[in-house]
Amino acid sequence: MKNQKYVFVRVGFILSVFLLLLNVVSAQKKTAPPRPSQTSDTVRVVQIKKTNTFYYKTIDSVTQLQILSGNVEVWQGGTKFFADSVVYNEKTNYMQAYGNVHINESDSVNIYSQYLQYDGTKKLATFRDKVKLSDGNSTLYTDEMDYDMNGKVGSYKDGGRIESKQTTLYSKQGFYYADIKDVYFIGNVKMSDPEVALASDSLLYNTSSQVATFIAPTTIKSGNSIINTREGYYDLKFKKAKFGARSRMQDSTSTMIADDFAFDDKTGYGEAKGNVQYKDTAQGALLFSNRVFFNKTNKNFLATEKPVMVVVQNKDSIYIAADTIYSGLMKDLAQFKDGYIRAFDTVKGTKLLKVDSLISKDSSQQLQQDIAVTDSIAPVSVKDSVVAPVVTAKPILKKDSIVDNKPPPLKTKPTLVRSDSSNLLPKDSNAVAIADTVFQRKRSKAETDTLRFITAFRHVRIYNDSLQAVADSLFYSGVDSVFQLFHDPIAWSKGSQITGDTIYIFTENKKPKRMYVFENGMLVQSVKENAEFFNQIKGRTINGFFVDGELNYVNAKGTAESIYYAQDDDSAYIGMNRTTADMIDMFFKKRSPQKVKYTSSVKGTTYPIRQLPAEQKKLQNFKWLESKRPKNKLELFL
């Protein structure tokens, strides 16, 4: 028995020495010995892989801590933990790490901090002090972050920022989803980028695609533009965006609102859809449409789907409706070449529009020639033409100035005056003043570059309290404030209707000041609807002038013809005069002819009112087109 006891003691001693040597060797290899419980579940259990120093510390009968210090490396499944020192409770599977903490998760996410609390069972980590999370695309910085290893979701509550290449996003709270690279920012969200700045209450951002998705009211500054939206996205990589929920885009000179926006910041091209409203504050212009292609950089747009453009003024704005409206700055007008609009030929699916009417024979080039050579307001002698639309209080009547077949003498107007009347009108008349100050005023290049032009195509309709018009196509220049109407245009001013192959309407302060009709011009006035009486004047070209929106003077040239109805002092119609001449000048007061002047080759006949031949009451190609006249501005939106 005694020898047997000695054997057991000796064996125990040898075993103790072996275990001591084993611990020394393990410490020299800087690797902690594996625990039996640690090999049972490599997913949930923390494995100590490497450390400089390792020892156990017993707190109480149920708590024993493992203390690791110096180049500590700990694993749990595919997650690796690094730190200067670690305290690990094997029983609770709970760990605390201190100093230069680093977690690498599946080689895709790296998290850094100075302190870590980690629940190995729930796989929940709390990082504090100089927290940094990097996924290869961006880096998250914050002072404290919780991270769920199971769902791979990180969150912070006391402010954090993400830096992705040249983009920085900040928010009060945030959630980072490592699997899909999404960050959900909440509270006082701000984003800065060399080309884009953003502010919002909530934002979703993908660090891989660099796409910011808006889920709350958001303000975006891109270049000179400020965008307000609460729905959509912005691609920071490709500089493309799409917004919904009635977004607004504005800069120093314009504002656009629409149900949906899509645009490319690199090119400036974009599209707006759904009840689009555009306001050019610099030019005093408005646009309403259901679809608009635009360029933010060039300030031009192409509007389709019931567009209506408004040239704004205080009391009497001009409304323009058409199937298609295009508008841009005058400095870009050179893009109109070979009869095509090229401003939007980069937008996929946008059909190029022909504007050959703008460069046809009856366009501005011919107008300049006609005005320079034949315009009656040019400085000419009194014998050749009336030089101003001025009505004298008491019209001059000479015995030798009455043409043959004159109407019965009247106590009041109209008066027929021959072209040799020397004291008809003063030479410094309104017409010359208008030509010098309005139509021929030169503008600086800086001024013309910022002014806008408008082109409209198919079913053009214009409404203004002073003037209405319809045509197939239109061109308007902000430089000279001229509306050019092409292909069977019709214009109405109060009780007057004007037709011709092409009509130019000169405006001043948005009101009609002068009208020029060339080729087949005709002016018609309804004077007695029930009897179908119409004052008419016809010529190859017609020049008309307005005073306060009322037609004041008309000059017709080139085989000119006229029909007008004479009235007595009681406004009773007593006769009709039909006359032809090389040129006819007609003056109006209160929409009625007050004076008529014929020049060269005058032939005329006067008919008593009760003996009017039916075939003589209308000039050739007469048409009364009142049914086509826009009655109010609201019908242009239908």
Short mmCIF file of C-alpha atoms in Angstrom, two decimals, residues 69-483:
data_model
loop_
_atom_site.label_atom_id
_atom_site.label_comp_id
_atom_site.label_asym_id
_atom_site.label_seq_id
_atom_site.Cartn_x
_atom_site.Cartn_y
_atom_site.Cartn_z
CA SER A 69 -2.63 41.71 -24.08
CA GLY A 70 -0.27 42.60 -26.91
CA ASN A 71 -1.17 41.95 -30.58
CA VAL A 72 -4.37 40.14 -29.68
CA GLU A 73 -6.15 38.26 -32.47
CA VAL A 74 -9.52 36.63 -31.82
CA TRP A 75 -11.83 34.89 -34.28
CA GLN A 76 -15.52 34.08 -34.39
CA GLY A 77 -16.54 32.30 -37.53
CA GLY A 78 -15.42 34.47 -40.45
CA THR A 79 -14.98 37.55 -38.26
CA LYS A 80 -11.53 38.53 -37.01
CA PHE A 81 -10.91 40.77 -33.96
CA PHE A 82 -7.67 42.64 -33.34
CA ALA A 83 -6.79 44.83 -30.34
CA ASP A 84 -4.03 45.85 -27.93
CA SER A 85 -5.77 43.98 -25.08
CA VAL A 86 -8.85 41.87 -24.56
CA VAL A 87 -10.83 40.72 -21.53
CA TYR A 88 -12.94 37.66 -22.33
CA ASN A 89 -15.58 35.88 -20.23
CA GLU A 90 -15.87 32.41 -21.68
CA LYS A 91 -18.95 31.51 -19.68
CA THR A 92 -21.04 34.49 -20.89
CA ASN A 93 -19.22 34.62 -24.25
CA TYR A 94 -18.71 38.33 -23.67
CA MET A 95 -15.62 40.30 -24.65
CA GLN A 96 -14.17 43.78 -24.13
CA ALA A 97 -11.33 45.09 -26.28
CA TYR A 98 -9.09 48.12 -25.69
CA GLY A 99 -6.75 50.13 -27.90
CA ASN A 100 -6.49 50.03 -31.69
CA VAL A 101 -9.50 47.78 -32.04
CA HIS A 102 -9.98 46.37 -35.52
CA ILE A 103 -12.67 43.99 -36.81
CA ASN A 104 -12.49 42.39 -40.23
CA GLU A 105 -15.73 40.76 -41.35
CA SER A 106 -15.49 38.31 -44.25
CA ASP A 107 -12.71 40.47 -45.72
CA SER A 108 -15.31 43.00 -46.89
CA VAL A 109 -15.95 45.29 -43.90
CA ASN A 110 -13.34 46.73 -41.59
CA ILE A 111 -14.28 48.49 -38.36
CA TYR A 112 -11.87 50.46 -36.18
CA SER A 113 -12.20 52.06 -32.73
CA GLN A 114 -10.43 52.46 -29.41
CA TYR A 115 -12.93 50.43 -27.39
CA LEU A 116 -15.24 47.48 -28.07
CA GLN A 117 -17.92 45.61 -26.16
CA TYR A 118 -18.93 42.35 -27.84
CA ASP A 119 -21.64 39.81 -27.04
CA GLY A 120 -20.44 36.66 -28.81
CA THR A 121 -23.72 34.81 -28.30
CA LYS A 122 -25.92 37.51 -29.88
CA LYS A 123 -23.05 38.71 -32.07
CA LEU A 124 -23.69 42.33 -31.11
CA ALA A 125 -20.82 44.82 -30.93
CA THR A 126 -20.61 48.33 -29.51
CA PHE A 127 -17.73 50.52 -30.68
CA ARG A 128 -16.66 53.73 -28.98
CA ASP A 129 -14.05 56.43 -29.48
CA LYS A 130 -12.84 57.26 -32.99
CA VAL A 131 -15.06 54.70 -34.69
CA LYS A 132 -14.37 54.09 -38.38
CA LEU A 133 -16.10 51.61 -40.72
CA SER A 134 -14.79 50.99 -44.23
CA ASP A 135 -16.29 48.77 -46.95
CA GLY A 136 -13.83 49.55 -49.76
CA ASN A 137 -16.13 52.15 -51.32
CA SER A 138 -16.61 54.56 -48.43
CA THR A 139 -15.73 55.18 -44.81
CA LEU A 140 -18.10 55.85 -41.91
CA TYR A 141 -16.87 58.00 -39.01
CA THR A 142 -18.63 58.37 -35.66
CA ASP A 143 -17.92 58.38 -31.91
CA GLU A 144 -20.15 55.43 -31.02
CA MET A 145 -21.66 52.68 -33.14
CA ASP A 146 -23.61 49.48 -32.57
CA TYR A 147 -22.99 46.67 -35.04
CA ASP A 148 -25.07 43.50 -35.50
CA MET A 149 -22.84 40.76 -36.90
CA ASN A 150 -25.86 38.59 -37.76
CA GLY A 151 -27.67 41.14 -39.90
CA LYS A 152 -24.47 43.02 -40.71
CA VAL A 153 -26.10 46.29 -39.72
CA GLY A 154 -24.33 49.19 -38.04
CA SER A 155 -26.05 52.14 -36.40
CA TYR A 156 -25.12 55.39 -34.68
CA LYS A 157 -27.25 57.87 -32.74
CA ASP A 158 -25.03 60.84 -31.88
CA GLY A 159 -23.85 62.06 -35.27
CA GLY A 160 -21.77 60.48 -37.97
CA ARG A 161 -20.48 61.02 -41.47
CA ILE A 162 -19.64 58.92 -44.51
CA GLU A 163 -16.87 59.85 -46.90
CA SER A 164 -17.02 58.29 -50.35
CA LYS A 165 -14.40 59.52 -52.80
CA GLN A 166 -15.24 63.23 -53.09
CA THR A 167 -18.64 62.97 -51.39
CA THR A 168 -19.32 63.48 -47.69
CA LEU A 169 -22.67 62.79 -45.99
CA TYR A 170 -23.53 63.71 -42.39
CA SER A 171 -26.55 62.92 -40.23
CA LYS A 172 -27.62 62.82 -36.60
CA GLN A 173 -28.53 59.13 -36.83
CA GLY A 174 -27.66 56.46 -39.35
CA PHE A 175 -27.99 52.78 -40.22
CA TYR A 176 -25.41 51.00 -42.33
CA TYR A 177 -26.35 47.75 -44.16
CA ALA A 178 -23.07 46.01 -45.05
CA ASP A 179 -24.55 43.35 -47.35
CA ILE A 180 -26.19 45.79 -49.74
CA LYS A 181 -23.94 48.81 -49.02
CA ASP A 182 -26.90 51.02 -48.11
CA VAL A 183 -26.79 53.78 -45.50
CA TYR A 184 -30.02 55.17 -44.08
CA PHE A 185 -29.44 58.71 -42.77
CA ILE A 186 -31.91 60.27 -40.33
CA GLY A 187 -32.01 63.79 -38.91
CA ASN A 188 -30.22 66.89 -40.17
CA VAL A 189 -28.82 65.11 -43.23
CA LYS A 190 -26.23 67.08 -45.18
CA MET A 191 -24.23 66.07 -48.22
CA SER A 192 -21.35 67.88 -49.89
CA ASP A 193 -19.78 67.09 -53.25
CA PRO A 194 -17.66 69.18 -55.64
CA GLU A 195 -20.75 69.56 -57.85
CA VAL A 196 -23.72 68.83 -55.54
CA ALA A 197 -24.79 69.92 -52.04
CA LEU A 198 -27.81 68.43 -50.27
CA ALA A 199 -29.88 68.90 -47.11
CA SER A 200 -32.69 66.64 -45.91
CA ASP A 201 -34.34 65.04 -42.91
CA SER A 202 -33.92 61.48 -44.21
CA LEU A 203 -31.86 59.95 -47.01
CA LEU A 204 -30.90 56.53 -48.34
CA TYR A 205 -27.43 56.26 -49.88
CA ASN A 206 -25.65 53.31 -51.54
CA THR A 207 -21.89 53.47 -51.09
CA SER A 208 -21.25 51.14 -54.04
CA SER A 209 -23.45 52.75 -56.70
CA GLN A 210 -23.18 56.24 -55.12
CA VAL A 211 -26.91 56.74 -55.59
CA ALA A 212 -28.76 58.94 -53.08
CA THR A 213 -32.47 58.12 -52.73
CA PHE A 214 -34.83 60.77 -51.33
CA ILE A 215 -37.61 59.75 -48.98
CA ALA A 216 -38.29 63.09 -47.26
CA PRO A 217 -38.34 66.79 -48.18
CA THR A 218 -34.90 67.47 -49.65
CA THR A 219 -33.05 70.50 -50.99
CA ILE A 220 -30.30 69.96 -53.58
CA LYS A 221 -27.89 72.53 -54.96
CA SER A 222 -26.35 71.56 -58.30
CA GLY A 223 -24.33 74.26 -60.03
CA ASN A 224 -26.56 77.34 -60.09
CA SER A 225 -29.72 75.26 -59.63
CA ILE A 226 -31.61 74.59 -56.41
CA ILE A 227 -33.93 71.57 -56.42
CA ASN A 228 -36.67 70.88 -53.88
CA THR A 229 -38.07 67.36 -53.83
CA ARG A 230 -39.30 64.66 -51.47
CA GLU A 231 -39.07 61.67 -53.76
CA GLY A 232 -36.49 60.44 -56.26
CA TYR A 233 -32.79 59.74 -56.54
CA TYR A 234 -29.49 61.35 -57.56
CA ASP A 235 -26.63 59.31 -59.08
CA LEU A 236 -23.44 61.01 -57.88
CA LYS A 237 -21.25 58.82 -60.09
CA PHE A 238 -22.94 59.60 -63.41
CA LYS A 239 -24.55 62.89 -62.32
CA LYS A 240 -28.04 61.77 -63.31
CA ALA A 241 -31.20 62.30 -61.33
CA LYS A 242 -34.90 61.60 -61.23
CA PHE A 243 -37.44 63.32 -59.00
CA GLY A 244 -41.15 62.91 -58.39
CA ALA A 245 -43.86 64.15 -56.05
CA ARG A 246 -44.17 67.63 -57.56
CA SER A 247 -40.54 68.73 -57.41
CA ARG A 248 -39.18 72.21 -58.01
CA MET A 249 -36.02 73.31 -59.86
CA GLN A 250 -34.92 76.93 -59.80
CA ASP A 251 -31.96 79.23 -60.35
CA SER A 252 -31.40 82.98 -60.36
CA THR A 253 -33.49 83.54 -63.49
CA SER A 254 -36.01 80.68 -63.76
CA THR A 255 -38.18 78.19 -61.88
CA MET A 256 -39.65 74.89 -63.09
CA ILE A 257 -42.19 72.72 -61.23
CA ALA A 258 -43.41 69.31 -62.42
CA ASP A 259 -44.80 66.01 -61.20
CA ASP A 260 -41.66 64.21 -62.42
CA PHE A 261 -38.14 65.27 -63.42
CA ALA A 262 -35.27 63.40 -65.05
CA PHE A 263 -32.02 65.07 -66.07
CA ASP A 264 -28.31 64.62 -66.69
CA ASP A 265 -26.14 67.18 -64.89
CA LYS A 266 -23.15 66.50 -67.13
CA THR A 267 -24.95 67.56 -70.30
CA GLY A 268 -27.63 69.77 -68.74
CA TYR A 269 -30.40 67.94 -70.64
CA GLY A 270 -33.55 66.92 -68.82
CA GLU A 271 -37.22 66.10 -69.08
CA ALA A 272 -40.17 67.24 -66.99
CA LYS A 273 -43.58 65.57 -67.10
CA GLY A 274 -46.98 66.17 -65.57
CA ASN A 275 -48.47 69.66 -65.20
CA VAL A 276 -45.17 71.39 -65.89
CA GLN A 277 -44.89 75.05 -64.92
CA TYR A 278 -41.86 77.08 -66.01
CA LYS A 279 -41.19 80.70 -65.11
CA ASP A 280 -38.44 82.82 -66.63
CA THR A 281 -38.22 85.65 -64.13
CA ALA A 282 -35.55 87.50 -66.12
CA GLN A 283 -37.63 87.64 -69.33
CA GLY A 284 -41.12 87.74 -67.82
CA ALA A 285 -42.24 84.49 -69.49
CA LEU A 286 -44.31 81.54 -68.26
CA LEU A 287 -44.78 78.07 -69.74
CA PHE A 288 -47.44 75.48 -68.97
CA SER A 289 -47.25 72.01 -70.50
CA ASN A 290 -47.57 68.31 -69.74
CA ARG A 291 -44.13 67.46 -71.11
CA VAL A 292 -40.99 69.56 -71.48
CA PHE A 293 -37.50 68.72 -72.67
CA PHE A 294 -35.00 71.26 -71.35
CA ASN A 295 -31.34 72.15 -70.99
CA LYS A 296 -30.43 73.76 -67.68
CA THR A 297 -27.15 75.09 -69.00
CA ASN A 298 -28.43 76.69 -72.20
CA LYS A 299 -31.78 77.80 -70.74
CA ASN A 300 -33.75 76.33 -73.65
CA PHE A 301 -36.74 74.00 -73.72
CA LEU A 302 -38.98 72.05 -76.08
CA ALA A 303 -42.57 71.76 -74.82
CA THR A 304 -45.12 69.25 -76.07
CA GLU A 305 -48.51 67.98 -74.89
CA LYS A 306 -50.68 71.10 -74.82
CA PRO A 307 -48.04 73.75 -74.18
CA VAL A 308 -49.07 77.34 -73.45
CA MET A 309 -46.50 80.11 -73.12
CA VAL A 310 -47.24 83.46 -71.56
CA VAL A 311 -45.30 86.66 -72.24
CA VAL A 312 -46.07 88.38 -68.94
CA GLN A 313 -46.93 91.98 -68.28
CA ASN A 314 -48.88 93.71 -65.55
CA LYS A 315 -52.31 94.07 -67.16
CA ASP A 316 -52.34 92.47 -70.59
CA SER A 317 -50.16 89.34 -70.93
CA ILE A 318 -49.80 87.53 -74.26
CA TYR A 319 -50.79 83.82 -74.30
CA ILE A 320 -49.37 81.50 -76.97
CA ALA A 321 -50.60 77.93 -77.49
CA ALA A 322 -49.48 75.35 -80.08
CA ASP A 323 -48.83 71.64 -80.54
CA THR A 324 -45.12 72.25 -79.89
CA ILE A 325 -43.26 75.24 -78.46
CA TYR A 326 -39.50 75.69 -78.44
CA SER A 327 -37.72 78.58 -76.73
CA GLY A 328 -34.09 79.51 -76.14
CA LEU A 329 -31.74 82.43 -75.72
CA MET A 330 -30.95 84.60 -78.72
CA LYS A 331 -27.25 83.74 -78.51
CA ASP A 332 -28.16 80.13 -79.40
CA LEU A 333 -30.32 81.00 -82.39
CA ALA A 334 -27.47 79.94 -84.69
CA GLN A 335 -28.36 76.32 -83.87
CA PHE A 336 -31.20 76.68 -86.36
CA LYS A 337 -29.49 75.37 -89.48
CA ASP A 338 -30.73 73.48 -92.52
CA GLY A 339 -34.30 73.84 -91.28
CA TYR A 340 -33.94 71.73 -88.11
CA ILE A 341 -33.88 72.25 -84.37
CA ARG A 342 -30.68 70.62 -83.15
CA ALA A 343 -30.85 71.70 -79.56
CA PHE A 344 -32.38 68.42 -78.39
CA ASP A 345 -31.05 65.90 -80.89
CA THR A 346 -29.19 64.12 -78.07
CA VAL A 347 -32.40 63.24 -76.25
CA LYS A 348 -33.30 59.70 -77.25
CA GLY A 349 -36.67 59.40 -78.89
CA THR A 350 -37.12 63.13 -79.52
CA LYS A 351 -38.05 63.76 -83.13
CA LEU A 352 -36.37 66.68 -84.83
CA LEU A 353 -38.77 69.40 -85.85
CA LYS A 354 -38.66 71.16 -89.20
CA VAL A 355 -38.75 74.90 -89.07
CA ASP A 356 -38.27 75.57 -92.75
CA SER A 357 -40.88 78.32 -92.55
CA LEU A 358 -38.39 80.38 -90.58
CA ILE A 359 -35.94 80.42 -93.47
CA SER A 360 -38.44 80.51 -96.32
CA LYS A 361 -38.79 83.38 -98.76
CA ASP A 362 -41.37 85.11 -96.62
CA SER A 363 -39.25 85.18 -93.47
CA SER A 364 -37.29 87.92 -91.80
CA GLN A 365 -34.83 88.36 -94.67
CA GLN A 366 -37.57 89.32 -97.09
CA LEU A 367 -39.22 91.44 -94.42
CA GLN A 368 -36.08 93.50 -94.06
CA GLN A 369 -35.94 93.96 -97.82
CA ASP A 370 -39.60 94.91 -98.07
CA ILE A 371 -39.40 97.36 -95.22
CA ALA A 372 -36.26 98.94 -96.57
CA VAL A 373 -37.69 99.38 -100.06
CA THR A 374 -41.45 99.64 -99.85
CA ASP A 375 -42.44 100.30 -96.25
CA SER A 376 -44.69 103.32 -96.09
CA ILE A 377 -43.20 104.50 -92.81
CA ALA A 378 -39.76 104.98 -94.35
CA PRO A 379 -38.72 108.64 -94.81
CA VAL A 380 -40.38 109.52 -98.12
CA SER A 381 -42.03 112.57 -99.60
CA VAL A 382 -45.57 113.49 -98.68
CA LYS A 383 -46.64 113.06 -102.29
CA ASP A 384 -45.79 109.35 -102.25
CA SER A 385 -47.28 108.22 -98.99
CA VAL A 386 -48.82 109.06 -95.69
CA VAL A 387 -45.99 109.14 -93.19
CA ALA A 388 -47.82 108.76 -89.90
CA PRO A 389 -50.91 107.26 -88.30
CA VAL A 390 -52.25 110.54 -86.93
CA VAL A 391 -55.91 111.57 -87.13
CA THR A 392 -56.66 115.28 -87.17
CA ALA A 393 -59.59 116.59 -85.20
CA LYS A 394 -61.15 118.16 -88.30
CA PRO A 395 -60.20 116.32 -91.49
CA ILE A 396 -59.09 118.50 -94.39
CA LEU A 397 -61.41 118.59 -97.38
CA LYS A 398 -60.60 120.35 -100.65
CA LYS A 399 -62.86 120.76 -103.62
CA ASP A 400 -60.30 119.35 -106.00
CA SER A 401 -59.51 116.42 -103.78
CA ILE A 402 -62.72 114.48 -104.16
CA VAL A 403 -62.44 111.49 -106.47
CA ASP A 404 -65.08 110.63 -108.99
CA ASN A 405 -68.20 108.86 -107.81
CA LYS A 406 -67.70 110.22 -104.32
CA PRO A 407 -70.25 109.44 -101.58
CA PRO A 408 -72.78 112.11 -100.62
CA PRO A 409 -71.30 115.02 -98.65
CA LEU A 410 -71.31 114.32 -94.92
CA LYS A 411 -71.17 116.59 -91.93
CA THR A 412 -68.58 114.28 -90.39
CA LYS A 413 -65.98 111.79 -91.59
CA PRO A 414 -64.88 109.91 -93.60
CA THR A 415 -63.07 112.22 -96.01
CA LEU A 416 -61.35 111.15 -99.24
CA VAL A 417 -58.05 112.99 -99.71
CA ARG A 418 -55.89 112.96 -102.85
CA SER A 419 -52.19 112.28 -102.63
CA ASP A 420 -51.26 115.84 -103.54
CA SER A 421 -52.60 117.21 -100.29
CA SER A 422 -49.59 119.11 -98.94
CA ASN A 423 -50.74 119.68 -95.40
CA LEU A 424 -52.10 116.23 -94.58
CA LEU A 425 -49.81 115.26 -91.67
CA PRO A 426 -46.76 116.62 -89.88
CA LYS A 427 -43.44 115.13 -90.92
CA ASP A 428 -42.39 114.32 -87.33
CA SER A 429 -45.23 111.84 -87.00
CA ASN A 430 -45.77 108.91 -84.70
CA ALA A 431 -44.81 106.37 -87.35
CA VAL A 432 -41.32 107.79 -87.82
CA ALA A 433 -40.83 108.04 -84.07
CA ILE A 434 -41.92 104.44 -83.59
CA ALA A 435 -39.62 103.21 -86.32
CA ASP A 436 -36.66 105.06 -84.84
CA THR A 437 -37.21 104.19 -81.19
CA VAL A 438 -38.80 100.75 -81.12
CA PHE A 439 -38.28 98.74 -84.28
CA GLN A 440 -34.82 99.95 -85.16
CA ARG A 441 -33.23 100.35 -81.72
CA LYS A 442 -29.87 98.63 -81.51
CA ARG A 443 -29.09 96.48 -78.49
CA SER A 444 -25.76 95.41 -77.04
CA LYS A 445 -24.55 91.83 -77.50
CA ALA A 446 -24.77 91.26 -73.74
CA GLU A 447 -28.43 92.29 -73.84
CA THR A 448 -29.38 90.22 -76.86
CA ASP A 449 -27.58 87.14 -75.50
CA THR A 450 -29.89 87.06 -72.50
CA LEU A 451 -33.12 87.74 -74.41
CA ARG A 452 -35.35 84.84 -75.38
CA PHE A 453 -36.86 83.72 -78.67
CA ILE A 454 -39.93 81.50 -79.12
CA THR A 455 -40.93 79.17 -81.94
CA ALA A 456 -44.30 77.44 -82.06
CA PHE A 457 -45.51 74.79 -84.50
CA ARG A 458 -48.91 73.59 -85.67
CA HIS A 459 -52.22 75.08 -84.55
CA VAL A 460 -50.72 78.24 -83.11
CA ARG A 461 -53.15 80.40 -81.17
CA ILE A 462 -52.43 83.76 -79.55
CA TYR A 463 -54.60 85.61 -77.06
CA ASN A 464 -54.17 89.11 -75.75
CA ASP A 465 -56.82 91.59 -74.66
CA SER A 466 -55.76 93.86 -77.52
CA LEU A 467 -55.00 91.26 -80.19
CA GLN A 468 -55.69 87.60 -81.01
CA ALA A 469 -54.21 85.44 -83.77
CA VAL A 470 -53.98 81.93 -85.21
CA ALA A 471 -51.39 80.44 -87.57
CA ASP A 472 -49.59 77.25 -88.47
CA SER A 473 -46.24 78.37 -87.03
CA LEU A 474 -44.75 81.30 -85.15
CA PHE A 475 -41.42 82.91 -84.34
CA TYR A 476 -40.97 85.56 -81.64
CA SER A 477 -37.80 87.47 -80.88
CA GLY A 478 -37.24 89.22 -77.58
CA VAL A 479 -34.73 91.52 -79.29
CA ASP A 480 -37.31 93.37 -81.39
CA SER A 481 -40.51 92.03 -79.73
CA VAL A 482 -41.87 90.89 -83.10
CA PHE A 483 -44.30 87.99 -83.59
#
